[in-house]
XYZ file of N, CA and C in Angstrom:
840
model
N 38.056 -7.197 -33.467
C 37.745 -5.810 -33.129
C 36.436 -5.362 -33.783
N 35.499 -6.271 -33.902
C 34.219 -5.929 -34.522
C 33.435 -4.968 -33.630
N 32.720 -4.022 -34.233
C 31.856 -3.140 -33.426
C 30.681 -3.935 -32.861
N 30.349 -3.661 -31.627
C 29.260 -4.373 -30.961
C 28.220 -3.358 -30.512
N 27.050 -3.432 -31.098
C 25.967 -2.535 -30.710
C 24.701 -3.365 -30.555
N 24.473 -3.832 -29.349
C 23.349 -4.717 -29.065
C 22.497 -4.105 -27.968
N 21.242 -3.901 -28.261
C 20.310 -3.356 -27.272
C 19.012 -4.148 -27.389
N 18.859 -5.158 -26.533
C 17.710 -6.048 -26.613
C 16.929 -6.037 -25.304
N 15.617 -6.106 -25.426
C 14.750 -6.193 -24.258
C 13.831 -7.393 -24.461
N 13.894 -8.341 -23.528
C 13.070 -9.544 -23.616
C 12.063 -9.559 -22.473
N 10.841 -9.939 -22.791
C 9.806 -10.102 -21.779
C 9.454 -11.586 -21.700
N 9.723 -12.205 -20.553
C 9.486 -13.631 -20.371
C 8.428 -13.874 -19.301
N 7.636 -14.890 -19.538
C 6.660 -15.368 -18.542
C 6.945 -16.847 -18.341
N 7.365 -17.215 -17.139
C 7.822 -18.576 -16.859
C 6.957 -19.249 -15.789
N 5.756 -19.658 -16.136
C 4.888 -20.304 -15.146
C 5.287 -21.762 -14.911
N 4.920 -22.245 -13.738
C 5.165 -23.645 -13.385
C 4.011 -24.135 -12.523
N 3.360 -25.212 -12.936
C 2.263 -25.784 -12.169
C 2.513 -27.281 -12.007
N 2.027 -27.818 -10.904
C 2.210 -29.240 -10.663
C 1.199 -29.771 -9.680
N 1.089 -31.078 -9.650
C 0.187 -31.752 -8.725
C 0.878 -32.993 -8.185
N 0.664 -33.272 -6.909
C 1.291 -34.423 -6.262
C 0.232 -35.197 -5.488
N 0.294 -36.526 -5.557
C -0.693 -37.366 -4.881
C 0.023 -38.479 -4.126
N -0.155 -38.499 -2.793
C 0.413 -39.547 -1.951
C -0.634 -40.632 -1.717
N -0.263 -41.882 -1.929
C -1.211 -42.979 -1.758
C -0.484 -44.211 -1.219
N -1.286 -45.122 -0.658
C -0.769 -46.346 -0.041
C 0.432 -45.986 0.841
N 1.135 -46.533 1.478
C 2.215 -45.986 2.301
C 3.478 -45.832 1.460
N 4.090 -44.664 1.537
C 5.384 -44.391 0.908
C 5.329 -44.205 -0.605
N 4.143 -44.105 -1.186
C 4.034 -43.967 -2.637
C 3.569 -42.556 -3.008
N 4.123 -42.037 -4.099
C 3.753 -40.704 -4.555
C 3.745 -40.626 -6.070
N 2.685 -40.044 -6.613
C 2.587 -39.730 -8.032
C 2.620 -38.219 -8.198
N 3.241 -37.750 -9.274
C 3.260 -36.303 -9.506
C 3.269 -36.015 -11.000
N 2.813 -34.845 -11.330
C 2.835 -34.361 -12.713
C 3.071 -32.865 -12.683
N 3.737 -32.354 -13.712
C 4.020 -30.925 -13.748
C 4.114 -30.431 -15.185
N 3.912 -29.126 -15.325
C 4.085 -28.460 -16.609
C 4.745 -27.112 -16.347
N 5.717 -26.770 -17.183
C 6.426 -25.505 -16.994
C 6.803 -24.915 -18.345
N 6.878 -23.600 -18.359
C 7.381 -22.870 -19.514
C 8.619 -22.101 -19.056
N 9.698 -22.238 -19.823
C 10.931 -21.527 -19.490
C 11.480 -20.850 -20.740
N 11.977 -19.638 -20.563
C 12.566 -18.886 -21.662
C 14.011 -18.536 -21.327
N 14.838 -18.461 -22.353
C 16.249 -18.152 -22.141
C 16.733 -17.224 -23.245
N 17.399 -16.144 -22.859
C 17.907 -15.200 -23.840
C 19.239 -15.686 -24.403
N 19.597 -15.273 -25.611
C 20.924 -15.613 -26.154
C 22.017 -14.975 -25.301
N 23.170 -15.601 -25.287
C 24.300 -15.033 -24.565
C 25.015 -14.001 -25.434
N 25.929 -13.291 -24.828
C 26.707 -12.304 -25.582
C 27.428 -12.977 -26.753
N 28.005 -14.149 -26.504
C 28.751 -14.849 -27.558
C 27.838 -15.263 -28.709
N 26.567 -15.543 -28.418
C 25.642 -15.913 -29.490
C 25.470 -14.768 -30.482
N 25.649 -13.543 -30.007
C 25.597 -12.377 -30.902
C 26.947 -12.145 -31.586
N 28.009 -12.089 -30.781
C 29.304 -11.655 -31.314
C 29.999 -12.707 -32.178
N 29.750 -14.001 -31.934
C 30.456 -15.050 -32.678
C 29.677 -15.581 -33.870
N 28.529 -15.004 -34.141
C 27.677 -15.539 -35.205
C 28.346 -15.442 -36.579
N 29.180 -14.421 -36.762
C 29.844 -14.240 -38.064
C 30.747 -15.425 -38.427
N 31.133 -16.246 -37.438
C 32.069 -17.335 -37.685
C 31.437 -18.506 -38.438
N 30.105 -18.561 -38.483
C 29.480 -19.683 -39.191
C 28.293 -19.278 -40.047
N 27.858 -18.014 -39.975
C 26.653 -17.603 -40.689
C 27.002 -16.668 -41.847
N 26.329 -16.868 -42.973
C 26.569 -16.030 -44.132
C 25.736 -14.739 -44.111
N 24.719 -14.696 -43.277
C 23.850 -13.522 -43.264
C 24.091 -12.690 -42.015
N 23.308 -11.629 -41.884
C 23.456 -10.752 -40.718
C 22.316 -10.958 -39.727
N 21.766 -12.163 -39.697
C 20.668 -12.465 -38.780
C 21.164 -12.463 -37.339
N 20.226 -12.360 -36.410
C 20.565 -12.331 -34.997
C 19.963 -13.547 -34.294
N 20.577 -14.008 -33.219
C 20.020 -15.141 -32.484
C 18.708 -14.773 -31.804
N 17.856 -15.780 -31.640
C 16.561 -15.576 -31.000
C 16.560 -16.220 -29.615
N 15.728 -15.721 -28.721
C 15.590 -16.405 -27.423
C 14.892 -17.739 -27.615
N 15.228 -18.705 -26.772
C 14.596 -20.017 -26.884
C 13.480 -20.158 -25.855
N 12.502 -20.978 -26.201
C 11.373 -21.217 -25.302
C 11.183 -22.721 -25.131
N 10.964 -23.127 -23.897
C 10.810 -24.534 -23.554
C 9.444 -24.777 -22.926
N 8.771 -25.843 -23.384
C 7.545 -26.354 -22.768
C 7.882 -27.724 -22.184
N 7.871 -27.820 -20.874
C 8.335 -29.023 -20.191
C 7.170 -29.764 -19.534
N 6.968 -31.023 -19.932
C 5.925 -31.878 -19.368
C 6.611 -33.032 -18.630
N 6.188 -33.272 -17.381
C 6.801 -34.352 -16.606
C 5.733 -35.130 -15.837
N 5.987 -36.430 -15.733
C 5.103 -37.338 -14.998
C 5.982 -38.343 -14.279
N 5.756 -38.531 -12.970
C 6.654 -39.398 -12.232
C 6.009 -40.159 -11.103
N 6.770 -41.124 -10.610
C 6.356 -41.958 -9.482
C 7.558 -42.165 -8.570
N 7.316 -42.119 -7.247
C 8.364 -42.350 -6.269
C 7.873 -43.280 -5.167
N 8.759 -44.174 -4.767
C 8.507 -45.010 -3.592
C 9.670 -44.787 -2.628
N 9.353 -44.437 -1.380
C 10.388 -44.144 -0.401
C 10.071 -44.845 0.911
N 11.003 -45.674 1.349
C 10.881 -46.328 2.651
C 12.203 -46.169 3.395
N 12.296 -46.792 4.549
C 13.494 -46.625 5.354
C 14.729 -47.175 4.651
N 14.570 -48.265 3.900
C 15.724 -48.908 3.273
C 15.785 -48.707 1.761
N 14.640 -48.455 1.153
C 14.599 -48.428 -0.308
C 13.927 -47.159 -0.821
N 14.535 -46.569 -1.847
C 13.933 -45.429 -2.536
C 14.114 -45.634 -4.034
N 13.015 -45.627 -4.780
C 13.076 -45.779 -6.224
C 12.200 -44.705 -6.858
N 12.533 -44.356 -8.070
C 11.760 -43.339 -8.754
C 11.836 -43.500 -10.253
N 10.783 -43.086 -10.925
C 10.757 -43.060 -12.378
C 10.139 -41.735 -12.816
N 10.775 -41.080 -13.752
C 10.301 -39.785 -14.222
C 10.276 -39.777 -15.747
N 9.107 -39.496 -16.316
C 8.959 -39.358 -17.760
C 8.929 -37.871 -18.101
N 9.650 -37.480 -19.142
C 9.668 -36.066 -19.494
C 9.597 -35.884 -21.008
N 8.981 -34.786 -21.384
C 8.940 -34.369 -22.790
C 9.188 -32.871 -22.814
N 10.257 -32.459 -23.467
C 10.665 -31.061 -23.502
C 10.586 -30.571 -24.949
N 9.597 -29.744 -25.218
C 9.393 -29.201 -26.556
C 10.010 -27.810 -26.639
N 10.863 -27.575 -27.630
C 11.570 -26.304 -27.758
C 11.128 -25.540 -29.001
N 11.128 -24.236 -28.854
C 11.028 -23.332 -29.994
C 12.304 -22.499 -30.038
N 12.981 -22.536 -31.170
C 14.230 -21.795 -31.357
C 15.295 -22.179 -30.324
N 15.386 -23.473 -30.048
C 16.422 -23.917 -29.117
C 17.807 -23.542 -29.648
N 18.642 -23.012 -28.770
C 20.029 -22.708 -29.107
C 20.864 -23.958 -28.852
N 21.347 -24.558 -29.936
C 22.086 -25.806 -29.824
C 23.503 -25.622 -30.357
N 24.461 -26.413 -29.883
C 25.834 -26.295 -30.387
C 25.935 -26.755 -31.837
N 26.756 -26.057 -32.605
C 26.956 -26.411 -34.009
C 28.017 -27.490 -34.178
N 28.850 -27.673 -33.155
C 30.009 -28.552 -33.264
C 31.289 -27.753 -33.385
N 31.172 -26.493 -33.796
C 32.342 -25.627 -33.920
C 32.550 -24.829 -32.628
N 33.755 -24.288 -32.493
C 34.091 -23.481 -31.321
C 34.750 -22.186 -31.786
N 34.776 -21.189 -30.897
C 35.464 -19.940 -31.221
C 36.934 -20.038 -30.814
N 37.637 -18.918 -30.857
C 39.072 -18.930 -30.573
C 39.389 -19.273 -29.122
N 38.374 -19.196 -28.259
C 38.570 -19.548 -26.845
C 38.034 -20.938 -26.531
N 37.712 -21.704 -27.577
C 37.180 -23.069 -27.453
C 35.803 -23.116 -26.808
N 35.058 -22.004 -26.889
C 33.668 -21.982 -26.441
C 32.772 -22.393 -27.600
N 31.717 -23.143 -27.291
C 30.833 -23.663 -28.332
C 30.098 -22.547 -29.064
N 29.954 -22.704 -30.376
C 29.144 -21.796 -31.190
C 27.751 -22.388 -31.325
N 26.732 -21.595 -31.023
C 25.358 -22.082 -31.002
C 24.532 -21.487 -32.135
N 23.504 -22.236 -32.528
C 22.599 -21.785 -33.576
C 21.169 -22.120 -33.168
N 20.215 -21.300 -33.572
C 18.802 -21.582 -33.298
C 18.271 -22.620 -34.272
N 17.434 -23.528 -33.764
C 16.661 -24.418 -34.628
C 15.190 -24.216 -34.268
N 14.308 -24.068 -35.253
C 12.913 -23.703 -34.963
C 12.159 -24.717 -34.120
N 12.368 -26.012 -34.391
C 11.527 -27.042 -33.769
C 12.386 -28.214 -33.334
N 12.426 -28.491 -32.041
C 13.223 -29.602 -31.523
C 12.618 -30.093 -30.218
N 13.063 -31.256 -29.779
C 12.549 -31.807 -28.528
C 13.561 -32.744 -27.890
N 13.385 -32.939 -26.593
C 14.122 -33.924 -25.811
C 13.092 -34.687 -24.986
N 13.105 -35.994 -25.056
C 12.161 -36.779 -24.265
C 12.854 -38.047 -23.781
N 12.340 -38.578 -22.681
C 12.966 -39.786 -22.163
C 12.423 -40.191 -20.813
N 13.149 -41.117 -20.201
C 12.777 -41.627 -18.888
C 14.008 -41.617 -17.994
N 13.801 -41.221 -16.737
C 14.873 -41.197 -15.750
C 14.512 -42.160 -14.619
N 15.426 -43.062 -14.301
C 15.220 -44.046 -13.242
C 16.249 -43.822 -12.142
N 15.817 -43.866 -10.888
C 16.730 -43.695 -9.760
C 16.508 -44.808 -8.741
N 17.568 -45.146 -8.031
C 17.518 -46.223 -7.029
C 18.488 -45.926 -5.905
N 18.039 -46.144 -4.682
C 18.917 -46.113 -3.520
C 18.454 -47.188 -2.547
N 19.350 -48.103 -2.202
C 18.992 -49.225 -1.323
C 20.033 -49.364 -0.222
N 19.578 -49.274 1.023
C 20.455 -49.456 2.170
C 20.521 -50.946 2.501
N 21.578 -51.591 2.059
C 21.725 -53.032 2.267
C 21.830 -53.345 3.753
N 22.713 -52.665 4.407
C 22.844 -52.702 5.870
C 23.098 -51.268 6.311
N 23.242 -51.064 7.593
C 23.395 -49.714 8.117
C 24.610 -49.008 7.534
N 25.671 -49.754 7.256
C 26.929 -49.150 6.830
C 27.225 -49.307 5.332
N 26.291 -49.883 4.587
C 26.532 -50.101 3.167
C 25.260 -49.853 2.361
N 25.366 -49.067 1.306
C 24.224 -48.797 0.443
C 24.665 -48.809 -1.019
N 23.702 -49.076 -1.893
C 23.943 -49.043 -3.331
C 22.986 -48.038 -3.952
N 23.453 -47.276 -4.912
C 22.606 -46.285 -5.557
C 22.957 -46.199 -7.035
N 22.002 -45.754 -7.809
C 22.250 -45.645 -9.236
C 21.168 -44.842 -9.928
N 21.455 -44.479 -11.143
C 20.460 -43.795 -11.967
C 20.701 -44.135 -13.433
N 19.639 -44.042 -14.202
C 19.688 -44.362 -15.625
C 18.774 -43.406 -16.367
N 19.291 -42.789 -17.405
C 18.490 -41.910 -18.262
C 18.566 -42.410 -19.696
N 17.411 -42.695 -20.262
C 17.298 -43.073 -21.672
C 16.521 -41.968 -22.368
N 17.078 -41.426 -23.429
C 16.452 -40.248 -24.024
C 16.539 -40.266 -25.544
N 15.701 -39.436 -26.124
C 15.695 -39.179 -27.563
C 15.734 -37.666 -27.716
N 16.724 -37.166 -28.470
C 16.960 -35.729 -28.576
C 17.053 -35.363 -30.050
N 16.003 -34.737 -30.576
C 15.891 -34.586 -32.021
C 15.562 -33.159 -32.444
N 16.082 -32.798 -33.634
C 15.682 -31.587 -34.336
C 14.736 -32.027 -35.451
N 13.589 -31.397 -35.521
C 12.650 -31.736 -36.593
C 12.996 -30.934 -37.855
N 13.151 -31.659 -38.961
C 13.413 -31.015 -40.259
C 14.555 -30.010 -40.166
N 15.718 -30.507 -39.812
C 16.888 -29.648 -39.625
C 17.383 -29.100 -40.957
N 17.456 -27.784 -41.050
C 18.022 -27.110 -42.226
C 19.417 -26.615 -41.848
N 20.416 -27.094 -42.568
C 21.802 -26.745 -42.270
C 22.062 -25.286 -42.655
N 22.381 -24.458 -41.647
C 22.622 -23.029 -41.900
C 24.087 -22.644 -41.706
N 24.979 -23.616 -41.625
C 26.395 -23.328 -41.435
C 27.019 -22.985 -42.781
N 27.616 -21.819 -42.860
C 28.011 -21.237 -44.143
C 28.905 -22.137 -44.985
N 29.910 -22.776 -44.407
C 30.870 -23.559 -45.180
C 30.539 -25.036 -45.240
N 29.394 -25.426 -44.706
C 29.020 -26.831 -44.686
C 28.684 -27.336 -46.090
N 29.068 -28.571 -46.428
C 28.728 -29.148 -47.731
C 27.221 -29.281 -47.947
N 26.446 -29.281 -46.859
C 24.988 -29.426 -46.976
C 24.262 -28.127 -46.648
N 24.949 -27.003 -46.820
C 24.364 -25.705 -46.489
C 23.040 -25.499 -47.225
N 22.009 -25.097 -46.465
C 20.706 -24.808 -47.043
C 19.819 -26.014 -47.261
N 20.336 -27.215 -46.999
C 19.549 -28.422 -47.245
C 18.725 -28.807 -46.018
N 17.540 -29.343 -46.270
C 16.710 -29.917 -45.207
C 17.118 -31.374 -45.046
N 17.728 -31.688 -43.905
C 18.284 -33.025 -43.674
C 17.321 -33.942 -42.937
N 16.099 -33.471 -42.704
C 15.132 -34.291 -41.985
C 15.359 -34.224 -40.488
N 14.915 -35.232 -39.770
C 15.076 -35.265 -38.310
C 16.493 -35.707 -37.959
N 17.196 -34.873 -37.194
C 18.584 -35.127 -36.817
C 18.728 -35.157 -35.299
N 19.701 -35.927 -34.817
C 20.001 -35.972 -33.390
C 20.761 -34.722 -32.975
N 20.369 -34.109 -31.865
C 21.019 -32.894 -31.379
C 22.451 -33.210 -30.939
N 23.379 -32.360 -31.326
C 24.781 -32.559 -30.976
C 24.981 -32.618 -29.463
N 25.971 -33.407 -29.048
C 26.348 -33.541 -27.641
C 25.175 -34.017 -26.778
N 24.363 -34.900 -27.323
C 23.192 -35.406 -26.595
C 23.205 -36.928 -26.583
N 23.837 -37.546 -25.596
C 23.853 -39.009 -25.530
C 22.465 -39.566 -25.261
N 22.175 -40.717 -25.834
C 20.868 -41.339 -25.638
C 20.806 -42.138 -24.340
N 21.951 -42.389 -23.741
C 21.978 -43.164 -22.492
C 23.055 -42.609 -21.560
N 22.649 -42.303 -20.331
C 23.573 -41.910 -19.268
C 23.233 -42.753 -18.040
N 24.246 -43.368 -17.449
C 23.984 -44.242 -16.306
C 25.110 -44.129 -15.286
N 24.780 -44.379 -14.042
C 25.796 -44.433 -12.993
C 25.373 -45.456 -11.941
N 26.363 -46.042 -11.321
C 26.132 -47.022 -10.261
C 27.180 -46.803 -9.182
N 26.733 -46.763 -7.922
C 27.672 -46.478 -6.847
C 27.447 -47.337 -5.620
N 28.513 -47.520 -4.857
C 28.477 -48.182 -3.556
C 29.013 -47.210 -2.519
N 28.291 -47.048 -1.406
C 28.711 -46.170 -0.318
C 28.909 -46.994 0.947
N 30.122 -46.897 1.524
C 30.462 -47.632 2.741
C 30.824 -46.629 3.824
N 30.206 -46.760 4.995
C 30.486 -45.875 6.125
C 30.592 -46.724 7.394
N 31.709 -46.599 8.088
C 31.866 -47.309 9.367
C 32.752 -46.478 10.278
N 32.132 -46.024 11.376
C 32.820 -45.137 12.306
C 33.399 -43.956 11.540
N 34.698 -43.759 11.546
C 35.257 -42.595 10.862
C 35.667 -42.848 9.428
N 35.554 -44.089 8.990
C 36.010 -44.431 7.640
C 34.851 -44.410 6.654
N 35.119 -43.933 5.453
C 34.107 -43.912 4.401
C 34.751 -44.207 3.052
N 33.998 -44.880 2.213
C 34.477 -45.203 0.866
C 33.302 -45.121 -0.094
N 33.540 -44.509 -1.227
C 32.516 -44.371 -2.254
C 33.102 -44.789 -3.598
N 32.482 -45.778 -4.202
C 32.896 -46.277 -5.512
C 31.788 -45.955 -6.501
N 32.122 -45.234 -7.583
C 31.086 -44.829 -8.543
C 31.578 -45.017 -9.966
N 30.719 -45.653 -10.761
C 30.989 -45.871 -12.178
C 29.980 -45.099 -13.007
N 30.459 -44.357 -13.995
C 29.603 -43.556 -14.865
C 29.758 -44.024 -16.312
N 28.633 -44.106 -17.003
C 28.632 -44.510 -18.411
C 27.911 -43.447 -19.227
N 28.484 -43.086 -20.378
C 27.877 -42.137 -21.310
C 27.953 -42.740 -22.706
N 26.824 -42.783 -23.395
C 26.788 -43.390 -24.722
C 27.341 -42.437 -25.785
N 27.389 -42.913 -27.011
C 27.951 -42.144 -28.127
C 27.238 -40.808 -28.305
N 28.016 -39.792 -28.705
C 27.465 -38.468 -28.972
C 27.961 -37.972 -30.328
N 27.089 -37.274 -31.036
C 27.499 -36.629 -32.277
C 28.069 -35.251 -31.969
N 29.138 -34.884 -32.673
C 29.748 -33.574 -32.486
C 29.006 -32.479 -33.250
N 28.286 -32.855 -34.298
C 27.517 -31.894 -35.084
C 26.073 -32.373 -35.165
N 25.242 -31.592 -35.836
C 23.827 -31.936 -35.950
C 23.496 -32.655 -37.258
N 24.525 -33.161 -37.944
C 24.330 -33.841 -39.222
C 24.421 -35.359 -39.114
N 24.636 -35.873 -37.887
C 24.730 -37.312 -37.642
C 25.778 -37.977 -38.533
N 26.979 -37.417 -38.530
C 28.086 -37.967 -39.310
C 28.916 -38.870 -38.397
N 29.071 -40.133 -38.784
C 29.724 -41.106 -37.912
C 31.187 -40.768 -37.637
N 31.847 -40.086 -38.571
C 33.250 -39.730 -38.354
C 33.405 -38.543 -37.413
N 32.293 -37.889 -37.078
C 32.317 -36.757 -36.153
C 31.519 -37.124 -34.900
N 32.065 -38.035 -34.125
C 31.373 -38.509 -32.923
C 32.344 -38.627 -31.755
N 31.771 -38.625 -30.570
C 32.470 -39.017 -29.356
C 32.055 -40.439 -29.037
N 33.019 -41.337 -28.888
C 32.684 -42.722 -28.553
C 32.090 -42.804 -27.145
N 31.312 -43.847 -26.926
C 30.808 -44.085 -25.575
C 31.983 -44.386 -24.645
N 31.799 -44.096 -23.364
C 32.873 -44.365 -22.419
C 32.301 -44.713 -21.059
N 33.127 -45.382 -20.279
C 32.754 -45.793 -18.915
C 33.964 -45.546 -18.020
N 33.772 -44.813 -16.940
C 34.888 -44.464 -16.069
C 34.462 -44.641 -14.612
N 35.407 -45.082 -13.789
C 35.130 -45.367 -12.374
C 36.050 -44.550 -11.476
N 35.471 -43.974 -10.426
C 36.241 -43.203 -9.438
C 36.040 -43.807 -8.049
N 37.064 -43.731 -7.236
C 37.009 -44.236 -5.859
C 37.428 -43.140 -4.907
N 36.557 -42.872 -3.929
C 36.832 -41.828 -2.938
C 36.956 -42.476 -1.565
N 38.086 -42.241 -0.897
C 38.345 -42.801 0.436
C 38.578 -41.665 1.421
N 38.086 -41.859 2.640
C 38.280 -40.816 3.638
C 38.234 -41.368 5.049
N 38.930 -40.689 5.945
C 38.891 -41.050 7.369
C 38.850 -39.762 8.185
N 37.885 -39.699 9.112
C 37.668 -38.493 9.910
C 38.052 -38.743 11.363
N 38.860 -37.829 11.898
C 39.295 -37.900 13.281
C 38.687 -36.763 14.082
N 38.418 -37.028 15.356
C 37.999 -35.971 16.281
C 39.184 -35.642 17.177
N 39.618 -34.393 17.118
C 40.797 -33.975 17.867
C 40.456 -32.807 18.779
N 41.242 -32.598 19.820
C 41.004 -31.454 20.715
C 41.130 -30.130 19.960
N 40.294 -29.190 20.321
C 40.320 -27.819 19.798
C 39.812 -27.677 18.368
N 39.439 -28.759 17.736
C 38.840 -28.684 16.391
C 37.645 -29.634 16.360
N 36.683 -29.336 15.480
C 35.507 -30.201 15.352
C 35.879 -31.542 14.741
N 36.683 -31.508 13.671
C 37.088 -32.743 13.013
C 38.210 -32.472 12.027
N 38.930 -33.532 11.705
C 39.958 -33.497 10.665
C 39.717 -34.694 9.753
N 39.533 -34.419 8.473
C 39.280 -35.503 7.514
C 40.448 -35.618 6.540
N 40.977 -36.827 6.418
C 42.015 -37.136 5.453
C 41.363 -37.908 4.303
N 41.541 -37.416 3.104
C 40.875 -38.050 1.978
C 41.784 -38.227 0.782
N 41.435 -39.212 -0.030
C 42.133 -39.428 -1.286
C 41.112 -39.913 -2.311
N 41.142 -39.336 -3.483
C 40.244 -39.728 -4.560
C 41.072 -40.286 -5.708
N 40.716 -41.471 -6.136
C 41.383 -42.115 -7.269
C 40.461 -41.968 -8.475
N 40.858 -41.150 -9.418
C 40.069 -40.921 -10.624
C 40.488 -41.900 -11.717
N 39.493 -42.327 -12.501
C 39.741 -43.269 -13.591
C 40.464 -44.507 -13.061
N 39.840 -45.156 -12.109
C 40.440 -46.269 -11.369
C 40.973 -47.374 -12.277
N 40.263 -47.672 -13.357
C 40.665 -48.773 -14.234
C 41.402 -48.282 -15.485
N 41.886 -47.040 -15.411
C 42.766 -46.514 -16.455
C 42.133 -46.544 -17.843
N 40.872 -46.155 -17.928
C 40.174 -46.141 -19.216
C 40.747 -45.058 -20.125
N 40.809 -45.358 -21.418
C 41.245 -44.386 -22.422
C 39.995 -43.825 -23.082
N 39.725 -42.539 -22.857
C 38.475 -41.981 -23.369
C 38.580 -40.472 -23.538
N 37.639 -39.928 -24.314
C 37.504 -38.483 -24.496
C 36.084 -38.104 -24.103
N 35.934 -37.102 -23.278
C 34.608 -36.696 -22.815
C 34.082 -35.483 -23.570
N 34.922 -34.876 -24.415
C 34.471 -33.694 -25.149
C 35.312 -33.540 -26.412
N 34.843 -32.664 -27.285
C 35.556 -32.407 -28.527
C 34.748 -31.456 -29.394
N 35.194 -31.264 -30.618
C 34.438 -30.435 -31.554
C 34.771 -30.875 -32.976
N 33.957 -30.460 -33.932
C 34.196 -30.871 -35.305
C 33.336 -30.092 -36.282
N 33.635 -30.246 -37.559
C 32.885 -29.556 -38.613
C 33.224 -30.193 -39.957
N 32.442 -29.859 -40.969
C 32.642 -30.361 -42.328
C 32.776 -29.185 -43.291
N 33.542 -29.385 -44.356
C 33.683 -28.342 -45.371
C 34.119 -28.981 -46.689
N 34.010 -28.208 -47.747
C 34.422 -28.647 -49.079
C 35.698 -27.917 -49.483
N 36.634 -28.653 -50.145
C 37.859 -28.055 -50.660
C 38.243 -28.744 -51.957
N 38.250 -27.978 -53.054
C 38.550 -28.517 -54.377
C 37.658 -29.708 -54.722
N 36.374 -29.565 -54.381
C 35.418 -30.607 -54.713
C 35.466 -31.833 -53.826
N 36.282 -31.799 -52.782
C 36.411 -32.944 -51.867
C 35.842 -32.555 -50.511
N 35.069 -33.432 -49.928
C 34.482 -33.185 -48.609
C 35.452 -33.608 -47.522
N 35.588 -32.763 -46.508
C 36.437 -33.060 -45.362
C 35.606 -32.985 -44.092
N 35.772 -33.979 -43.233
C 35.162 -33.993 -41.898
C 36.301 -33.985 -40.883
N 36.396 -32.921 -40.112
C 37.503 -32.796 -39.168
C 36.975 -32.824 -37.738
N 37.582 -33.674 -36.932
C 37.184 -33.820 -35.527
C 38.400 -33.614 -34.631
N 38.177 -32.947 -33.513
C 39.230 -32.683 -32.534
C 38.714 -33.110 -31.163
N 39.599 -33.726 -30.381
C 39.149 -34.335 -29.130
C 39.973 -33.851 -27.940
N 39.331 -33.905 -26.769
C 39.988 -33.562 -25.513
C 40.148 -34.847 -24.693
N 41.295 -35.521 -24.818
C 41.493 -36.771 -24.078
C 41.575 -36.515 -22.581
N 41.075 -37.475 -21.821
C 41.080 -37.366 -20.365
C 42.265 -38.107 -19.771
N 42.615 -37.721 -18.565
C 43.798 -38.278 -17.908
C 43.594 -39.744 -17.553
N 44.669 -40.541 -17.604
C 44.576 -41.918 -17.089
C 44.456 -41.880 -15.571
N 44.657 -42.993 -14.930
C 44.534 -43.056 -13.472
C 45.353 -41.959 -12.815
N 44.702 -41.182 -11.928
C 45.400 -40.140 -11.195
C 44.757 -39.948 -9.834
N 45.477 -39.314 -8.926
C 45.056 -39.201 -7.524
C 44.947 -37.745 -7.109
N 44.072 -37.515 -6.147
C 43.958 -36.211 -5.508
C 43.780 -36.434 -4.010
N 44.731 -35.952 -3.232
C 44.671 -36.093 -1.771
C 44.283 -34.756 -1.157
N 43.598 -34.822 -0.021
C 43.155 -33.596 0.627
C 43.019 -33.793 2.127
N 43.113 -32.683 2.837
C 42.891 -32.661 4.285
C 41.913 -31.547 4.581
N 40.828 -31.858 5.310
C 39.823 -30.867 5.647
C 39.731 -30.729 7.164
N 39.907 -29.516 7.633
C 39.871 -29.240 9.083
C 38.656 -28.355 9.361
N 37.785 -28.800 10.272
C 36.628 -28.021 10.674
C 36.812 -27.550 12.121
N 36.660 -26.238 12.312
C 36.834 -25.684 13.663
C 35.481 -25.445 14.328
């Protein structure tokens, strides 16, 4: 029942410029630069008391985004590579803690960045079968991170360059798409590398890497008086992987002993979802 009196006015300028060059057949180079600003959310104001010892207020974050890429597109093959560097000022990042509604608590960090490479592929093997995939390799860092969490054992300390919480260094997916007459099947595998739950890079407060596969099957019929009827079934977690895709954690001191507590949201084993879609 805390009193809430917030009256903020933000002035943002979000320009975006880019250049694209087509050369040789089916080849394209591009480069872009953009500035983006984002205001704190209501929760960033109201939930700050849960981790901060002072009466400071959250700041808006500013992003400077630099991108450079190449694409090749033909009738059967499409590939792309995109390099990006995202420089932040006062980025609002998750602390690892959550409020009473399990929403993430965020804190500003003065200097941080995300950079990496994104690779994409789509290849039509034959008319009815294609393979596609993407891979992102990234580095997500806070420069000279000062721990501002009130109950943290390292409160007030400069911990150097730290990995941003909930930021995997590798995300990948690979899929097969099959289409023949009214039948369709899509098999997709997704991989996510290890993630830290906090910004202190504590190994006991991490989400393990995981790999999960889903299979989507469908058959479409053409019937009188309707455009189509599609019967579908999706098999999630086809190989029954045991994994957690999210969680939260924090550290504190009690009677001179350090405690690292982590909580996880386990995902369901193999399960099905059936559906019928009627288009008139």
